[in-house]
PDB file of C-alpha atoms in Angstrom:
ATOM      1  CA  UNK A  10     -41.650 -90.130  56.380  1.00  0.00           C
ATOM      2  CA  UNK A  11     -38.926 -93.107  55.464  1.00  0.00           C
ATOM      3  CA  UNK A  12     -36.613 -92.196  52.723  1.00  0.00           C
ATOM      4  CA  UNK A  13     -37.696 -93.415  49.272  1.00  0.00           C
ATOM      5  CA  UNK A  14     -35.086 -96.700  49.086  1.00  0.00           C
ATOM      6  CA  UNK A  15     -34.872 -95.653  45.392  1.00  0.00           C
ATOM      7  CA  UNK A  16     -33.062 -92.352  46.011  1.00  0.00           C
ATOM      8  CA  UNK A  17     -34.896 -88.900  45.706  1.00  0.00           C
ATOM      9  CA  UNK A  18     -36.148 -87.139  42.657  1.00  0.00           C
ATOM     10  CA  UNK A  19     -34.231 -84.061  41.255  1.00  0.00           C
ATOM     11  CA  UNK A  20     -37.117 -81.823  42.793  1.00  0.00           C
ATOM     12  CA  UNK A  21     -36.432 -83.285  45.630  1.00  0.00           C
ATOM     13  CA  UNK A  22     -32.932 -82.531  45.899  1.00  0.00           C
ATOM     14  CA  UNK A  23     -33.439 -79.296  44.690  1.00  0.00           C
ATOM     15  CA  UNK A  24     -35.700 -78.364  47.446  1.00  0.00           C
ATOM     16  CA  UNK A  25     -33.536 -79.462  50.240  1.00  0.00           C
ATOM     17  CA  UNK A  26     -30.824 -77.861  48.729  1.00  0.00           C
ATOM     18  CA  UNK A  27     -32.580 -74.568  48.354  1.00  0.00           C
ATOM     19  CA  UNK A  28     -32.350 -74.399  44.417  1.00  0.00           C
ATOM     20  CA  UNK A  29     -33.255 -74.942  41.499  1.00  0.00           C
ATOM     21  CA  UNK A  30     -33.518 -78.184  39.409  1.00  0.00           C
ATOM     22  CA  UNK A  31     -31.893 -76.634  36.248  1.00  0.00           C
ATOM     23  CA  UNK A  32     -28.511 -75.886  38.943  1.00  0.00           C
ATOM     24  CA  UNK A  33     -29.003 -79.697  40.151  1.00  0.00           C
ATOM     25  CA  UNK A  34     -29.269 -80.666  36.266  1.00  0.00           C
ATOM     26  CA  UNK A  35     -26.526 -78.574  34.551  1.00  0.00           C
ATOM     27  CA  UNK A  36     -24.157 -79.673  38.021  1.00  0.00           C
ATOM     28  CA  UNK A  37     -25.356 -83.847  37.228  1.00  0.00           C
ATOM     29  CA  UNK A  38     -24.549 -83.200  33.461  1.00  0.00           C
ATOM     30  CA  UNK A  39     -21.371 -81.646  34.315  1.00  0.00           C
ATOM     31  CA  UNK A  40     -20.687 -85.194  36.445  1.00  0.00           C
ATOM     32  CA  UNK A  41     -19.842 -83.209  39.897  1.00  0.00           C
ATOM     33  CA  UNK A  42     -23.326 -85.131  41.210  1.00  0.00           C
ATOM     34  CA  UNK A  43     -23.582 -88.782  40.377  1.00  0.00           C
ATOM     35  CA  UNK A  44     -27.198 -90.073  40.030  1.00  0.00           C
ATOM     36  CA  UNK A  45     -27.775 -92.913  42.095  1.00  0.00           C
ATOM     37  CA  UNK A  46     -30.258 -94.586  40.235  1.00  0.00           C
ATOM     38  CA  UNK A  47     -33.251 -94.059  37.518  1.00  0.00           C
ATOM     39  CA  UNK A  48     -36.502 -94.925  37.952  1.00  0.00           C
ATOM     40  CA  UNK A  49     -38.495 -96.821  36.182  1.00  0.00           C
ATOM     41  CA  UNK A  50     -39.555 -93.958  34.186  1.00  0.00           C
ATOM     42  CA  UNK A  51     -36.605 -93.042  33.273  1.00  0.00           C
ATOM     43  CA  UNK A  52     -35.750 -89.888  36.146  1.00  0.00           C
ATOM     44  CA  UNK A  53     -32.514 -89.280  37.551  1.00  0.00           C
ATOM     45  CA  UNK A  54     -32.775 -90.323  41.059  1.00  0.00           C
ATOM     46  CA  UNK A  55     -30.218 -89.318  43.717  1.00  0.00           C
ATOM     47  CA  UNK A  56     -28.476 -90.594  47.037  1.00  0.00           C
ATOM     48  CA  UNK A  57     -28.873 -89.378  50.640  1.00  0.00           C
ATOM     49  CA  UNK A  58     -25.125 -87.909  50.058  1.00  0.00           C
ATOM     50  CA  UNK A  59     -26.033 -85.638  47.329  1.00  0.00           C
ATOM     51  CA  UNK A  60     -27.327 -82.454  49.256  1.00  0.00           C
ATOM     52  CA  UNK A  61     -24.309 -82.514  51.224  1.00  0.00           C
ATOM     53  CA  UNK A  62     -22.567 -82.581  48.169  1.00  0.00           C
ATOM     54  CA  UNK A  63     -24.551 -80.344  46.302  1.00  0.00           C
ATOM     55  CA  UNK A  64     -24.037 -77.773  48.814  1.00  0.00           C
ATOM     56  CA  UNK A  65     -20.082 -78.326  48.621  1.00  0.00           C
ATOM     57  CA  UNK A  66     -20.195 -77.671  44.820  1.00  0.00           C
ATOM     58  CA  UNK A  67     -22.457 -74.470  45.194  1.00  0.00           C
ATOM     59  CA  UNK A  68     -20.151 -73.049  48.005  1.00  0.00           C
ATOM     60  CA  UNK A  69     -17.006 -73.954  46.144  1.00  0.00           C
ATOM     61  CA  UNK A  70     -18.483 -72.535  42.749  1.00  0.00           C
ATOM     62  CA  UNK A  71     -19.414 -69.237  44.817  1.00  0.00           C
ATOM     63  CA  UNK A  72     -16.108 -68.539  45.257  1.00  0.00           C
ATOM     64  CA  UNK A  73     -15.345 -68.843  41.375  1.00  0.00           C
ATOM     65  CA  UNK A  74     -13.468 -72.302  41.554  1.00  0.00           C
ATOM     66  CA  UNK A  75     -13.923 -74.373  38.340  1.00  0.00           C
ATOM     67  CA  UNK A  76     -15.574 -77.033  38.058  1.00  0.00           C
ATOM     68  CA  UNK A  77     -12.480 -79.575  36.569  1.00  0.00           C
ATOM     69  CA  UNK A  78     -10.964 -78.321  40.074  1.00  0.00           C
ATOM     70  CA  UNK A  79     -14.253 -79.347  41.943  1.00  0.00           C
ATOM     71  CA  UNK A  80     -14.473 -82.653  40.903  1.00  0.00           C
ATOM     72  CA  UNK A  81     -10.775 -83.039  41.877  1.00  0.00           C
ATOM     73  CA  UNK A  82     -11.907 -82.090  45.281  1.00  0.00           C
ATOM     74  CA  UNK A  83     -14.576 -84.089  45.556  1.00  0.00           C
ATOM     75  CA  UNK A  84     -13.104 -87.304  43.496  1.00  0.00           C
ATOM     76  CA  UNK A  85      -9.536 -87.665  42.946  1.00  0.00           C
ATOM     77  CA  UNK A  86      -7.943 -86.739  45.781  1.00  0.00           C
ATOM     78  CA  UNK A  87      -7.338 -82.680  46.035  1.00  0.00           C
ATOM     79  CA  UNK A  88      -7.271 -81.224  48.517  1.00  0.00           C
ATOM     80  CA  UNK A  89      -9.457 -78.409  49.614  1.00  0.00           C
ATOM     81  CA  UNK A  90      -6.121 -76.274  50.700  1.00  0.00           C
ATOM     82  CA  UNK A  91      -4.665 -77.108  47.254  1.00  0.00           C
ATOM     83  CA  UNK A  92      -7.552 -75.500  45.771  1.00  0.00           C
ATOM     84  CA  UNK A  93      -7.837 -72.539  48.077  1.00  0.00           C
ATOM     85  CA  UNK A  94      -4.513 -71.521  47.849  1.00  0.00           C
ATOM     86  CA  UNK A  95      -4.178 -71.707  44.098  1.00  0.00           C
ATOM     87  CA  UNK A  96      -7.619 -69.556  44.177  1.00  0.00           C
ATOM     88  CA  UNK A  97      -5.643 -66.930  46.075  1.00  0.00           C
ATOM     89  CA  UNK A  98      -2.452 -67.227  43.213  1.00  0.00           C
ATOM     90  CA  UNK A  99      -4.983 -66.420  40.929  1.00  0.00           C
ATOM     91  CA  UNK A 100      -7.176 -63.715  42.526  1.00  0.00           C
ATOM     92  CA  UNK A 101      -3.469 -62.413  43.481  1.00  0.00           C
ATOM     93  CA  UNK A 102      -2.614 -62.140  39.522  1.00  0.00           C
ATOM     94  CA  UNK A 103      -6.400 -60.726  38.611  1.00  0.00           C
ATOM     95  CA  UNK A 104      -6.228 -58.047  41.433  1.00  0.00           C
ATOM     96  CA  UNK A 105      -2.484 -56.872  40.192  1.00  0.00           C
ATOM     97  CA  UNK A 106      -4.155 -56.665  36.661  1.00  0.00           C
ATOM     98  CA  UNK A 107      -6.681 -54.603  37.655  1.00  0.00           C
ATOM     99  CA  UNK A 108      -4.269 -51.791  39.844  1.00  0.00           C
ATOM    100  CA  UNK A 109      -2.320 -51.912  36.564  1.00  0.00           C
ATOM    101  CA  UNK A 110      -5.163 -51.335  34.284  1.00  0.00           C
ATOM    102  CA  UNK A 111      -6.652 -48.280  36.471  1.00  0.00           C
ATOM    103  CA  UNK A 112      -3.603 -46.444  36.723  1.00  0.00           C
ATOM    104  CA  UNK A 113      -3.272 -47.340  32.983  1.00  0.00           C
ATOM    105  CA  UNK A 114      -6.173 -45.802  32.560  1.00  0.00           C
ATOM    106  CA  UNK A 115      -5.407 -42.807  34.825  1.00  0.00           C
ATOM    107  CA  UNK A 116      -2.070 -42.343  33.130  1.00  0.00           C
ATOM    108  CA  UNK A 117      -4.298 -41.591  29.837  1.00  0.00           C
ATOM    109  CA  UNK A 118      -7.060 -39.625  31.804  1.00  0.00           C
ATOM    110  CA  UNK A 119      -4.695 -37.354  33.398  1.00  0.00           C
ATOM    111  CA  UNK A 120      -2.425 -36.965  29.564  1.00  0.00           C
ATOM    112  CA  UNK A 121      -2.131 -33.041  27.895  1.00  0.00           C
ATOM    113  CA  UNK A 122      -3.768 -32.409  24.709  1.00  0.00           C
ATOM    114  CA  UNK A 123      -1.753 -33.495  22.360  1.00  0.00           C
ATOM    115  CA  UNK A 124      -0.278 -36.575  24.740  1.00  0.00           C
ATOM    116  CA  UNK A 125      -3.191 -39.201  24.408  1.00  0.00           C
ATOM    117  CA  UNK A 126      -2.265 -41.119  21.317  1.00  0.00           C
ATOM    118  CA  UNK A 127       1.502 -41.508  22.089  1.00  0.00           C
ATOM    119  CA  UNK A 128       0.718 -42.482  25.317  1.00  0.00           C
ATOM    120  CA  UNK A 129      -2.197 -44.976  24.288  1.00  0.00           C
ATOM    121  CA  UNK A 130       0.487 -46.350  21.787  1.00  0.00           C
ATOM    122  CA  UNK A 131       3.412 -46.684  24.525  1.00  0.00           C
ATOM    123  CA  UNK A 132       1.343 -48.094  27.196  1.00  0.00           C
ATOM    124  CA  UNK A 133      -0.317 -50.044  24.588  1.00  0.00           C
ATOM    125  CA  UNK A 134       2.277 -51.911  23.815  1.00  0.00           C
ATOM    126  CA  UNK A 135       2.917 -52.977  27.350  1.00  0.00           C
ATOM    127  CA  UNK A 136       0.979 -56.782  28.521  1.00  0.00           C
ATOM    128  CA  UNK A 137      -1.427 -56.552  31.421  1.00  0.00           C
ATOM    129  CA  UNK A 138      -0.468 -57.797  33.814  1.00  0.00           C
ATOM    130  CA  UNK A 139       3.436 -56.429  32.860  1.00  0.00           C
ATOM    131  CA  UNK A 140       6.061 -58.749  31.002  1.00  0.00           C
ATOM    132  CA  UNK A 141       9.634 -58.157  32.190  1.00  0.00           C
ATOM    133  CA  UNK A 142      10.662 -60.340  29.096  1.00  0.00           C
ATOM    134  CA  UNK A 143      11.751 -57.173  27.219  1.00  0.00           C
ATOM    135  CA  UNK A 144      14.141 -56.141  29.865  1.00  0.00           C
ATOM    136  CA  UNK A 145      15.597 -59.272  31.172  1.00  0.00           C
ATOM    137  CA  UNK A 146      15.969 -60.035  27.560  1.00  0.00           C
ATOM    138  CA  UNK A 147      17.744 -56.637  26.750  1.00  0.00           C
ATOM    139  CA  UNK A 148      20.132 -57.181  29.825  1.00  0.00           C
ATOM    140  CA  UNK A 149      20.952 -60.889  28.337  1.00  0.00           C
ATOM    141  CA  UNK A 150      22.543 -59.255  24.916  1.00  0.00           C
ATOM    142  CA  UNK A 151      23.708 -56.151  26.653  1.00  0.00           C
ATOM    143  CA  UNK A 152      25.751 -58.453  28.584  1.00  0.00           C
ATOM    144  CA  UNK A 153      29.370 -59.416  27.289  1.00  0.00           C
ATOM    145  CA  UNK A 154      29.241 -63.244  26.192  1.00  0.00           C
ATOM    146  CA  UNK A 155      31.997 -64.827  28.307  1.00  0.00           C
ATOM    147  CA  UNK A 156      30.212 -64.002  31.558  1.00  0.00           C
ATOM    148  CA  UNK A 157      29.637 -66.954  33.031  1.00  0.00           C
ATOM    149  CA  UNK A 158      25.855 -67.821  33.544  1.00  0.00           C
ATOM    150  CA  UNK A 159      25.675 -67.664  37.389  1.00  0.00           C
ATOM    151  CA  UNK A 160      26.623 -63.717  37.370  1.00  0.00           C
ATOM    152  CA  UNK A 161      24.153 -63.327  34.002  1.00  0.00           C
ATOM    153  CA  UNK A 162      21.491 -64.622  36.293  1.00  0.00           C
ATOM    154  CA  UNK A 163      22.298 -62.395  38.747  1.00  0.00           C
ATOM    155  CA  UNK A 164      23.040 -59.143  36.881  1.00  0.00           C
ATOM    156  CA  UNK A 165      19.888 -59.165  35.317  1.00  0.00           C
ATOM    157  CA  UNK A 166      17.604 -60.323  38.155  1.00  0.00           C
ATOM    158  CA  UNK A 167      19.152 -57.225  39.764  1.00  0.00           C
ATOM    159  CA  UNK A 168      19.256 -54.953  36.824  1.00  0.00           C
ATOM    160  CA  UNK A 169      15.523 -55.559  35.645  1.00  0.00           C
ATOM    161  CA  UNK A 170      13.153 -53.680  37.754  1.00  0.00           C
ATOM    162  CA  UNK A 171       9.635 -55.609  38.778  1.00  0.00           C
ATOM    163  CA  UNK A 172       6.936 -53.756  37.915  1.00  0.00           C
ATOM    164  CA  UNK A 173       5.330 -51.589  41.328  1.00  0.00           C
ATOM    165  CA  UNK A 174       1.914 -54.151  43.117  1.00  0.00           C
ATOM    166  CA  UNK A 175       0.112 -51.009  43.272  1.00  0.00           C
ATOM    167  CA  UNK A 176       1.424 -48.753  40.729  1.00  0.00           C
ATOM    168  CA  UNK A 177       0.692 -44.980  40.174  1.00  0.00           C
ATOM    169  CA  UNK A 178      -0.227 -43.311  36.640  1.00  0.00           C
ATOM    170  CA  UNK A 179       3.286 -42.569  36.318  1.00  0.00           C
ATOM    171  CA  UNK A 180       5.202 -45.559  37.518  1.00  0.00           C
ATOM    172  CA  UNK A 181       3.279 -46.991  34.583  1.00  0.00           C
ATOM    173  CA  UNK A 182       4.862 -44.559  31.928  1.00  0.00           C
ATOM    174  CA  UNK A 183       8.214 -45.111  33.651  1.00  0.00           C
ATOM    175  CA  UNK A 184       7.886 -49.031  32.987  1.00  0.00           C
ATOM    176  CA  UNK A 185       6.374 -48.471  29.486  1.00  0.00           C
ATOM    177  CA  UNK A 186       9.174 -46.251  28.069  1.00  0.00           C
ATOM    178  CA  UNK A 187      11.581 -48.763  29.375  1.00  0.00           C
ATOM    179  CA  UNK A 188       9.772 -51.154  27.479  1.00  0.00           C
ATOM    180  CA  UNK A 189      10.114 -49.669  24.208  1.00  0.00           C
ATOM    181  CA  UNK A 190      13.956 -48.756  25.732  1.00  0.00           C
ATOM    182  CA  UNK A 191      14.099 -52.753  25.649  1.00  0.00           C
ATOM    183  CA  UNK A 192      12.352 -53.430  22.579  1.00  0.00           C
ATOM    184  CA  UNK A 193      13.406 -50.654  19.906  1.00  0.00           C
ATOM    185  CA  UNK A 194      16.880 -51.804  21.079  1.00  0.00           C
ATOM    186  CA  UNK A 195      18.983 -52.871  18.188  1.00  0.00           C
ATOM    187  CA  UNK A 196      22.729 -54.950  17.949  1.00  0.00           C
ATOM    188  CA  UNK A 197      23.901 -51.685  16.344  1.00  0.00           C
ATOM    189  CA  UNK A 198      22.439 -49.246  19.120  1.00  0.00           C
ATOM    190  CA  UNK A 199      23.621 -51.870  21.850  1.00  0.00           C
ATOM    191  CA  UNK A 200      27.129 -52.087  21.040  1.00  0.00           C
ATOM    192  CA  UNK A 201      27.073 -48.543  21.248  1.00  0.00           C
ATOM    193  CA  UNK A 202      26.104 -48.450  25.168  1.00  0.00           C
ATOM    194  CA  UNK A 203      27.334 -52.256  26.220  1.00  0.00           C
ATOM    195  CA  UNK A 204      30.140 -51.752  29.070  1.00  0.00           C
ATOM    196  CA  UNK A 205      33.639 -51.981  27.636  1.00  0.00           C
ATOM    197  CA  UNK A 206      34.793 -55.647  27.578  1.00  0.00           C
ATOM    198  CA  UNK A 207      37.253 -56.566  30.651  1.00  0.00           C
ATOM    199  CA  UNK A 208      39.785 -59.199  29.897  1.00  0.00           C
ATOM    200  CA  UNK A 209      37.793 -60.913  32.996  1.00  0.00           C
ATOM    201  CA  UNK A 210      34.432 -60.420  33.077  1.00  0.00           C
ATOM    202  CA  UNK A 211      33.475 -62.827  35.667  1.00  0.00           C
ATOM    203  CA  UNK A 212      36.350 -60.891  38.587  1.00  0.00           C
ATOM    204  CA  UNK A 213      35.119 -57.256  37.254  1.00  0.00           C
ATOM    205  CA  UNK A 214      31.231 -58.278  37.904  1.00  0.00           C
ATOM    206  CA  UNK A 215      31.988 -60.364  40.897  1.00  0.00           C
ATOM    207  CA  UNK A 216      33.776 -57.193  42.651  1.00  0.00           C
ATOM    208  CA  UNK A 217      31.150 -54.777  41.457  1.00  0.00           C
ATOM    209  CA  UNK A 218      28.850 -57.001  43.296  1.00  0.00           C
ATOM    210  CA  UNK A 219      30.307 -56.900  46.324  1.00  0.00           C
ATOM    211  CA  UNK A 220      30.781 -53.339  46.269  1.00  0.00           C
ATOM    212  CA  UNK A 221      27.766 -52.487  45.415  1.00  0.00           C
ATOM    213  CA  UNK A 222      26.111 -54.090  48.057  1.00  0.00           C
ATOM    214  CA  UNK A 223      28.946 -52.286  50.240  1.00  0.00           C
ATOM    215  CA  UNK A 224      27.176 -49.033  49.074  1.00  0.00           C
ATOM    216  CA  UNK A 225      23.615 -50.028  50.043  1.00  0.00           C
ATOM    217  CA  UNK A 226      25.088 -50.521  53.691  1.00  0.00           C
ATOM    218  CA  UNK A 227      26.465 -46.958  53.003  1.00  0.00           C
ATOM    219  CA  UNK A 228      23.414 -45.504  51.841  1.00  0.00           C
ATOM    220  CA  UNK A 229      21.303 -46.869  54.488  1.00  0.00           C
ATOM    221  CA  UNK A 230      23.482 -45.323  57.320  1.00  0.00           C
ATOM    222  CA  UNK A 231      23.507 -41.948  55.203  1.00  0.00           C
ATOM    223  CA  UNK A 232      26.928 -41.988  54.223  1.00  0.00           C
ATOM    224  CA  UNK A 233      27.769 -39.304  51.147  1.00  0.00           C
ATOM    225  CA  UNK A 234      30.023 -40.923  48.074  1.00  0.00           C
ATOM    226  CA  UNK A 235      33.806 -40.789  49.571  1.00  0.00           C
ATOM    227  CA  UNK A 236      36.782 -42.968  50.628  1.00  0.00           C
ATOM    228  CA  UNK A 237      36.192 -46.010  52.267  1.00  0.00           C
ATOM    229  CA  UNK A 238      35.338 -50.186  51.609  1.00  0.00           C
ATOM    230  CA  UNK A 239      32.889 -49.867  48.907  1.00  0.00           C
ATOM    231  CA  UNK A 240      35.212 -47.518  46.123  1.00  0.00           C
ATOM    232  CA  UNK A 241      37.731 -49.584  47.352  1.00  0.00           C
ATOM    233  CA  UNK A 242      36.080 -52.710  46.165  1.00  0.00           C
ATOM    234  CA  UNK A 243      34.944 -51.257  43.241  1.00  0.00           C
ATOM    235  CA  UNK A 244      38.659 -50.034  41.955  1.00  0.00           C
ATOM    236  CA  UNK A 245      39.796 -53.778  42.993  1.00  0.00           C
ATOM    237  CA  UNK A 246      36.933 -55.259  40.490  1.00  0.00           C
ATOM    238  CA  UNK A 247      38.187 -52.990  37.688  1.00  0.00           C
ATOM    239  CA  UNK A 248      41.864 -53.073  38.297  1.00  0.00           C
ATOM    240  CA  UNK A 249      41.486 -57.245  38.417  1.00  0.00           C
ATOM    241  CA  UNK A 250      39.604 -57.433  35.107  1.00  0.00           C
ATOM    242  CA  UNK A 251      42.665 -55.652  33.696  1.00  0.00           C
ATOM    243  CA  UNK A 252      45.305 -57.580  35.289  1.00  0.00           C
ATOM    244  CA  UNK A 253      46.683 -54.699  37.022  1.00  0.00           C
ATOM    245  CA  UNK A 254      46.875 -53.321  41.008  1.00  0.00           C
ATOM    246  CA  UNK A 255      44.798 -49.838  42.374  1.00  0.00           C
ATOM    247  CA  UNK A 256      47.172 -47.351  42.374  1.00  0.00           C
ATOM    248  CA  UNK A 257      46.430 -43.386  41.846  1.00  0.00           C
ATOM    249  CA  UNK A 258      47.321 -43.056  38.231  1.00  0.00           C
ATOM    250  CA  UNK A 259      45.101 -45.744  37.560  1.00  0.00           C
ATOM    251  CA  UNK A 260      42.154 -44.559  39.552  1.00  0.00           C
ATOM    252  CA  UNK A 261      42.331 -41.287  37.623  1.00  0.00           C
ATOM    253  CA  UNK A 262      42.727 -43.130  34.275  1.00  0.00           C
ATOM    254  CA  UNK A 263      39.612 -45.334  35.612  1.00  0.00           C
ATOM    255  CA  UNK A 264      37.507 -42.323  36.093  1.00  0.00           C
ATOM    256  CA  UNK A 265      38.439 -40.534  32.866  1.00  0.00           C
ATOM    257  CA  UNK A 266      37.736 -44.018  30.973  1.00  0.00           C
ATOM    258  CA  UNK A 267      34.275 -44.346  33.032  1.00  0.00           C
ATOM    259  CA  UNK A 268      33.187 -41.082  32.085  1.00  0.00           C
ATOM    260  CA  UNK A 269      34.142 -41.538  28.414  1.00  0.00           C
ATOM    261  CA  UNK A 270      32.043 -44.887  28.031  1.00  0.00           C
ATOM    262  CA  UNK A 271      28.865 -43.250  29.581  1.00  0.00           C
ATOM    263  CA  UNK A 272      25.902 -43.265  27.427  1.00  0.00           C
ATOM    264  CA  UNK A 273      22.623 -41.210  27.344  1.00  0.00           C
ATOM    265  CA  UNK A 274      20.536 -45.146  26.972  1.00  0.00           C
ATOM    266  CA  UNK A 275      21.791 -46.386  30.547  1.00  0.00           C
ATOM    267  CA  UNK A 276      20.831 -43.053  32.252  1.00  0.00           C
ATOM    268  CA  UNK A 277      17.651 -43.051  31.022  1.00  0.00           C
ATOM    269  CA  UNK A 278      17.134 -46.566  31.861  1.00  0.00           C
ATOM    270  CA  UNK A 279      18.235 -46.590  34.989  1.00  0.00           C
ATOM    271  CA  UNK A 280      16.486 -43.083  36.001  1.00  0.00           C
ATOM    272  CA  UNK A 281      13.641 -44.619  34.734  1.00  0.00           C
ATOM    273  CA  UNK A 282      13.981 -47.779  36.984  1.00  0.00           C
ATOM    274  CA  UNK A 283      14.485 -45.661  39.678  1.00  0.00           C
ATOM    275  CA  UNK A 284      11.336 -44.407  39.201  1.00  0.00           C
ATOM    276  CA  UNK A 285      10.027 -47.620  39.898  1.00  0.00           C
ATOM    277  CA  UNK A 286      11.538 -49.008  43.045  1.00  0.00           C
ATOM    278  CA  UNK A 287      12.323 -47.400  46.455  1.00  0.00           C
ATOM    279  CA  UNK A 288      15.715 -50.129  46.768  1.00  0.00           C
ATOM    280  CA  UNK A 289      19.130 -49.140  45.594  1.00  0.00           C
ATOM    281  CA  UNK A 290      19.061 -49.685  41.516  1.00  0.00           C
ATOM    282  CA  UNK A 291      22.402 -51.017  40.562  1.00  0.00           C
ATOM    283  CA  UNK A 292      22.714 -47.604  38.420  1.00  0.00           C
ATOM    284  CA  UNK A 293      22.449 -45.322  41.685  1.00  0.00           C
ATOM    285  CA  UNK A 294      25.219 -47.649  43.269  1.00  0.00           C
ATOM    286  CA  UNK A 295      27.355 -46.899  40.245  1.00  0.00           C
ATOM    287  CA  UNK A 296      26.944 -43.527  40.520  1.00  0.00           C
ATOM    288  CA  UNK A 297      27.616 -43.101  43.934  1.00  0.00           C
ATOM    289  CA  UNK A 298      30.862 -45.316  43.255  1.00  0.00           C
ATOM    290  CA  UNK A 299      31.790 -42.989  40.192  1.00  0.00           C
ATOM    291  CA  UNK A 300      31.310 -40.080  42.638  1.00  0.00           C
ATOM    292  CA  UNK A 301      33.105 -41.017  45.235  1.00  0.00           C
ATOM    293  CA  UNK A 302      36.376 -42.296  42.841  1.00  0.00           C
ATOM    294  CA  UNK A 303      36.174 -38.496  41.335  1.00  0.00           C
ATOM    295  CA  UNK A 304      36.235 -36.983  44.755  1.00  0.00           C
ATOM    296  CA  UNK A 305      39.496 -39.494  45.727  1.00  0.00           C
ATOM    297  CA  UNK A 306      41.422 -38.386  42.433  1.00  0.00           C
ATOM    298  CA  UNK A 307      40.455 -34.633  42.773  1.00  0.00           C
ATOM    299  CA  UNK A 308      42.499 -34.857  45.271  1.00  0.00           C
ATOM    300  CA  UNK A 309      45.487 -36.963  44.490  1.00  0.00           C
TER     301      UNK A 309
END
């Protein structure tokens, strides 16, 4: 049989595209399948392109792609990758939802009597997926204000732990208390942990850089805290900031003045960040750098 020269109906099309005429309708309403003509009574009639087509919507659509992106596929220039790849981004960002959820959800299963409303409240308050905002935004006014903006960048990038891809029930808790850490944070309660000002913050938090990355080189090769490059570096940073040189008395006034600005926030932020990540937190390089300057003055 010769093709009808006017196009075929929508039964037609909907028989050669094994489905129904309400999917060919709501898809033609929807303006992904242009009707090539009407007939004379008035019925949408359709081109010999339109099962190909039909079958490019339905096999896009099966694999939950919108239709605005579909019609930029098949119209304006889009290109299939394009559209693939930001499928993945966002099947990446439902999938990391849903491991955060379920050990959400496991984190409350598994709670004591007597646990389940604080914990509903703490993890509660936490987005799904997870908002660093809190944190970055903690480390930002925890910071001292003359530090220039490169190192602010990079302190907090480094200082604000990324919640875990697959997280367990209590890697959850660990990033929900420091989330209310963050939040409940006040100006009062901050100046009462925020690092004592150097005259130069920029050459203290440049050396402590360096030297902390000096101790994850130490660490890795299973090196205890002691003498050598990286409390070297760090004494440098400190002795810089105060426009002064290393020497022994002021190592041991560093570690007396170290000890004396500790504060019970930053060890339980930073144990609780370690509870998150498997790298070096910039908290465990500080105390191995603290350890190793006690060891060098004990024995001055």
């Amino acid at each position: 049989m010769s093709p009808d020269p006017d196009g075929m109906s929508i039964g037609e099309l909907a028989a050669q595209a094994r489905t129904t005429v309400k999917t060919v309708r709501f898809y033609s309403d929807q303006g992904l399948l242009p009707e090539a003509a009407r007939s004379s009574g008035g019925h949408r009639r359709y081109g010999p392109d339109a099962p190909a087509r039909l079958r490019a919507i339905r096999s896009l659509r099966s694999l939950g792609v919108p239709v605005p992106e579909i019609g930029r596929v098949l119209d304006s220039g889009d290109t299939l990758e394009a559209v693939v790849a930001r499928q993945l981004d966002d099947l990446g960002t439902q999938l990391a939802a849903l491991r955060w959820r379920e050990a959400a959800l496991r984190a409350l299963h598994e709670a004591a009597p007597g646990q389940l409303a604080d914990r509903l409240e703490l993890i509660g308050a936490v987005g799904v997926p997870p908002s660093t905002s809190a944190l970055a935004q903690y480390w930002r006014r925890l910071l001292p204000v003359r530090l220039s903006a490169r190192l602010r960048r990079a302190i907090v990038e480094a200082a604000v732990p990324q919640p875990p891809a697959d997280p367990t029930p209590d890697q959850v808790l660990a990033f929900a208390r420091l989330h209310a850490l963050a939040t409940a944070a006040t100006d009062h309660c901050l100046a009462s942990h925020r690092p004592a000002t150097a005259a130069h913050p920029d050459l203290l938090y440049d050396g402590l850089h360096e030297a902390y990355q000096l101790v994850d080189a130490a660490r890795r090769a299973d090196r205890a805290p002691g003498p050598g490059g990286a409390l070297d570096c760090f004494v440098a940073a400190h002795a810089r900031a105060r426009g002064t040189r290393d020497t022994p008395a002021f190592r041991r006034a560093l570690t007396v003045g170290l000890a004396e600005a500790d504060h019970p926030v930053m060890g339980r932020y930073w144990h609780l960040a370690g509870e998150l990540t498997t790298d070096l937190t910039l908290g465990a390089a500080d105390s191995w750098l603290r350890a190793a300057l006690a060891g060098s003055t004990a024995t001055d």
